[in-house]
Coordinates of N, CA, C and O in Angstrom, one line a residue:
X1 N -42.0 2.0 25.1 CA -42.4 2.4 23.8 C -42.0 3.8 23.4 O -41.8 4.0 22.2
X2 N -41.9 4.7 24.2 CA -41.6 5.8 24.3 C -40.4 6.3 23.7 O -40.2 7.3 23.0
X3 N -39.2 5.3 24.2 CA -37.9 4.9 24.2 C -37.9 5.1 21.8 O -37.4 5.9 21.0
X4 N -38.4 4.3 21.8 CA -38.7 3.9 20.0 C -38.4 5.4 19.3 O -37.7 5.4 18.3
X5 N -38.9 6.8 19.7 CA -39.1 7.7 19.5 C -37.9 8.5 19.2 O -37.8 9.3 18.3
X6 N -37.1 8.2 20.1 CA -35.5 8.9 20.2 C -34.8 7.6 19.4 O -34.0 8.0 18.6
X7 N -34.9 6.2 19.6 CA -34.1 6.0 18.7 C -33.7 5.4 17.2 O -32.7 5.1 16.6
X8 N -35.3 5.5 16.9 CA -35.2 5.5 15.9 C -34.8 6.5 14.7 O -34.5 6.1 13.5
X9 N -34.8 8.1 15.2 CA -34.3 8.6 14.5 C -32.7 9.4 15.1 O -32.2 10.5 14.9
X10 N -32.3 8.2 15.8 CA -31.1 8.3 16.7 C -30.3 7.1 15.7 O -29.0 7.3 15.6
X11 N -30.8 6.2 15.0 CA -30.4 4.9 14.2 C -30.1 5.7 12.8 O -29.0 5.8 12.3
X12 N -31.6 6.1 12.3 CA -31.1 7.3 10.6 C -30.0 8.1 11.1 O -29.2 8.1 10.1
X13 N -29.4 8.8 11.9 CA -28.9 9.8 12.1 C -27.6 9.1 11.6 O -26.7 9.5 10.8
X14 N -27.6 7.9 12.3 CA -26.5 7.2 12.3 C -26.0 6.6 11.5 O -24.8 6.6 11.5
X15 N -26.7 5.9 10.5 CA -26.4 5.6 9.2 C -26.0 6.5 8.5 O -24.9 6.4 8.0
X16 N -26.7 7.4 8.4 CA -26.3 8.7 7.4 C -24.8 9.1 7.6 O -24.1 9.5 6.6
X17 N -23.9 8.9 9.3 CA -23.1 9.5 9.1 C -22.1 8.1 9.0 O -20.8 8.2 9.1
X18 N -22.6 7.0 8.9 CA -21.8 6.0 8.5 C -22.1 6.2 7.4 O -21.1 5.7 6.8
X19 N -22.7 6.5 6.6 CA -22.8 6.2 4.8 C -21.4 7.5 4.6 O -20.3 7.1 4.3
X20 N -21.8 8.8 4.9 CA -20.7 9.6 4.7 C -19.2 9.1 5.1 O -18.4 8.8 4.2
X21 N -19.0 8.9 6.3 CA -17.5 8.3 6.1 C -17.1 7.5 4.9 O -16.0 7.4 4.2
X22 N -18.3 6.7 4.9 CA -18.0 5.4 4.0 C -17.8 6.2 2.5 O -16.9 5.7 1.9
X23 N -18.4 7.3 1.9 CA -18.1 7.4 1.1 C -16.9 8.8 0.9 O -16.5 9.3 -0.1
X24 N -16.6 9.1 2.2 CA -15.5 10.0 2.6 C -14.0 9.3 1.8 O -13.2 9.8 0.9
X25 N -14.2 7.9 2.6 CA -13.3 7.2 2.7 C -12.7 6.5 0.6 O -11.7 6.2 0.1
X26 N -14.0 6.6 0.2 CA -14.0 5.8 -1.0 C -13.7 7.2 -2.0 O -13.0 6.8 -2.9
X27 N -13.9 8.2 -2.0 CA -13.5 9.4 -2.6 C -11.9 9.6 -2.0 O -11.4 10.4 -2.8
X28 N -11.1 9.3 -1.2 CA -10.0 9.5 -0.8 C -9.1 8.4 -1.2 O -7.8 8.3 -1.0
X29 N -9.8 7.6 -1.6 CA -8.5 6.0 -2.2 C -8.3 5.2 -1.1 O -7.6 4.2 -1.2
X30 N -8.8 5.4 0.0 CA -8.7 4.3 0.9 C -9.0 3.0 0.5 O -8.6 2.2 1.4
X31 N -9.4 2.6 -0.4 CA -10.2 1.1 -0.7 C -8.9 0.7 -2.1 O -8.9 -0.4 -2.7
X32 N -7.9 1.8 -2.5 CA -7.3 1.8 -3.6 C -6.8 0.8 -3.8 O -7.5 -0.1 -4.4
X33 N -5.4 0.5 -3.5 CA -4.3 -0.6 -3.0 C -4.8 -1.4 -2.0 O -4.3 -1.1 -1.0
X34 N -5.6 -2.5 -2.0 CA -5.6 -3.0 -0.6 C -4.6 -4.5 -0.3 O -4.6 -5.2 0.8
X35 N -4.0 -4.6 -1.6 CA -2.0 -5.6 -1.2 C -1.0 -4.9 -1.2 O 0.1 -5.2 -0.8
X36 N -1.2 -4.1 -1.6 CA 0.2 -3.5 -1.8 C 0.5 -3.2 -0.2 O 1.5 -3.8 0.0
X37 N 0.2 -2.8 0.5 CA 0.6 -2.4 1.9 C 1.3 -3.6 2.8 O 2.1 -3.6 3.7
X38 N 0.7 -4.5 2.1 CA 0.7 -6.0 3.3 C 2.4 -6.4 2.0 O 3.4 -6.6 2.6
X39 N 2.4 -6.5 1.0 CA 3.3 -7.0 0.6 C 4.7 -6.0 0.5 O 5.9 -6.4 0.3
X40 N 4.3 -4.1 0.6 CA 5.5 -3.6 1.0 C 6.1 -3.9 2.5 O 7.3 -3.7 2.7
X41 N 5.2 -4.4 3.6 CA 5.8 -5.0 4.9 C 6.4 -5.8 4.5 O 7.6 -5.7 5.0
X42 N 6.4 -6.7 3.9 CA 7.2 -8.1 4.0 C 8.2 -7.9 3.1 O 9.2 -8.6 3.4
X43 N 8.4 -7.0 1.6 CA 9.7 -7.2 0.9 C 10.5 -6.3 1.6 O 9.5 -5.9 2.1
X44 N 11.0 -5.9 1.8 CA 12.6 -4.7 2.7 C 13.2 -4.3 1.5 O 13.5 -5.4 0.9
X45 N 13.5 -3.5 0.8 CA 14.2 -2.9 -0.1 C 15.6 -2.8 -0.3 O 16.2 -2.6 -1.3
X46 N 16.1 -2.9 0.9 CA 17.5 -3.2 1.3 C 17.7 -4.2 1.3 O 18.7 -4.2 2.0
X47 N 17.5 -5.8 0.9 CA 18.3 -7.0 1.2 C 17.6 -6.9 -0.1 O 16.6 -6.2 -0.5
X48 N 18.6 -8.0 -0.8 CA 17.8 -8.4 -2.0 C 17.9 -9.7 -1.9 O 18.5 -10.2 -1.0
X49 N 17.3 -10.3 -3.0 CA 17.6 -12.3 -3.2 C 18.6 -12.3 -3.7 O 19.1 -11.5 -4.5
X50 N 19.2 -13.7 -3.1 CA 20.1 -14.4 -3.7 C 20.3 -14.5 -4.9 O 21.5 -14.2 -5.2
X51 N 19.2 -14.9 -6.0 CA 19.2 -14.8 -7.1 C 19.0 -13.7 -7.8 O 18.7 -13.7 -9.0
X52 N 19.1 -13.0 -7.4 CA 19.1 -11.2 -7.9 C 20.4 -11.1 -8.0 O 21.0 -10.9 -9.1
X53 N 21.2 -11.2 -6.8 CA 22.3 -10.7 -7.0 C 23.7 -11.6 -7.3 O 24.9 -11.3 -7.1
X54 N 23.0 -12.7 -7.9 CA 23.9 -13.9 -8.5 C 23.7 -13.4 -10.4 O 24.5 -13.6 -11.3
X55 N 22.3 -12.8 -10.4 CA 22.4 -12.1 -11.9 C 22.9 -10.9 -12.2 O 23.2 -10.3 -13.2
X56 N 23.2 -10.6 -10.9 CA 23.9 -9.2 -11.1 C 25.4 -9.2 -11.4 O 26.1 -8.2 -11.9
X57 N 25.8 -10.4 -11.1 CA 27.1 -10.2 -10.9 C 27.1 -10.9 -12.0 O 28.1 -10.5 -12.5
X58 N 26.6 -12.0 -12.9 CA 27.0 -12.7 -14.5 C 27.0 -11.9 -15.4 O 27.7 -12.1 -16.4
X59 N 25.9 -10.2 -15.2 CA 25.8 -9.9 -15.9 C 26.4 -8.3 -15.7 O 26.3 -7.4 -16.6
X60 N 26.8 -8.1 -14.7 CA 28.6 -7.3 -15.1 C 28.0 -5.6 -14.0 O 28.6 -4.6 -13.6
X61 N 26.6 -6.0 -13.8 CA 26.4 -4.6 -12.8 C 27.2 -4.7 -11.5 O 27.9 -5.7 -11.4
X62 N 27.2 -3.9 -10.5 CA 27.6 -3.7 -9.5 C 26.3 -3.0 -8.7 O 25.4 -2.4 -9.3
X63 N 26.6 -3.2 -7.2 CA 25.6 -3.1 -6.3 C 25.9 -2.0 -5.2 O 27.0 -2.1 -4.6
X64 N 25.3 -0.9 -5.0 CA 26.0 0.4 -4.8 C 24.6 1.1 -4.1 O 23.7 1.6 -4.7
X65 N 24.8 1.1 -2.7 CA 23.3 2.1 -1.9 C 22.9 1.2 -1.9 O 22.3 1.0 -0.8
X66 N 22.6 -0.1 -2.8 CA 20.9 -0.8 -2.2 C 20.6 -0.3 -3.4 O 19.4 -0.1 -3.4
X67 N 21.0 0.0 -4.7 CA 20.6 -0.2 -6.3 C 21.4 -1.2 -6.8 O 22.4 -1.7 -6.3
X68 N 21.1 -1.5 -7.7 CA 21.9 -2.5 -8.8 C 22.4 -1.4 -9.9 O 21.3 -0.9 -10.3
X69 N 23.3 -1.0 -10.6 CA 23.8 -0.4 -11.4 C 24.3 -1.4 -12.4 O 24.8 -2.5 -12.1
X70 N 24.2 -1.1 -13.4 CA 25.2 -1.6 -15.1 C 26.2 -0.8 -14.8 O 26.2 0.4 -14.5
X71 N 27.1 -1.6 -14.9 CA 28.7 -1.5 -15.6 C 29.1 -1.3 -16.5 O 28.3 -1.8 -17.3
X72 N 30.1 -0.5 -17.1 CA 30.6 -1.5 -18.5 C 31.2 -2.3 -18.4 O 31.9 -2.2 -17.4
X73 N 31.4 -3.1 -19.0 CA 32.9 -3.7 -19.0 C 33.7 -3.9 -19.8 O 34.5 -4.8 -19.8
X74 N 33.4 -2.9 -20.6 CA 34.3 -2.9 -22.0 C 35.4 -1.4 -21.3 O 36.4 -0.9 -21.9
X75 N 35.0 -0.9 -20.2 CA 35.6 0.3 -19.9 C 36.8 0.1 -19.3 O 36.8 -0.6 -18.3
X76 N 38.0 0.7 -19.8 CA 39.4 1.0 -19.7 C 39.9 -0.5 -19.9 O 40.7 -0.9 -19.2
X77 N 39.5 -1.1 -20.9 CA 40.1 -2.5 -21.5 C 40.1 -2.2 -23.1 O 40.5 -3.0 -23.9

């Protein structure tokens, strides 16, 4: 019974400092984006699709670093 004494206010202590994190954490954007992280792992920036770069090339850009650039193609004709 005695035991009850320490921890019960060993339990508030504890909440309190889980409420602060918790709202540590919510004042900092942690809760902000919570897909965007999981879906920048999976696209790679450097390969692109197939069909990206079958429109790139109907439509007259060129592919240069890992960007797609516009062309002209009216230049030097």
């Amino acid at each position: 019974m005695e035991s009850l004494y320490i921890l019960i206010p060993l339990s508030v202590v504890l909440v309190f400092v889980i409420g602060m994190l918790f709202w540590w954490s919510l004042r900092n954007g942690q809760y902000d984006d919570l897909e965007g992280p999981a879906y920048r792992l999976l696209m790679d920036d450097k390969d692109e699709l197939p069909d990206e770069r079958c429109n790139a090339a109907t439509e007259g850009q060129t592919r240069t670093d890992g960007k797609i650039e516009k062309t002209d193609s009216n230049q030097g004709h």
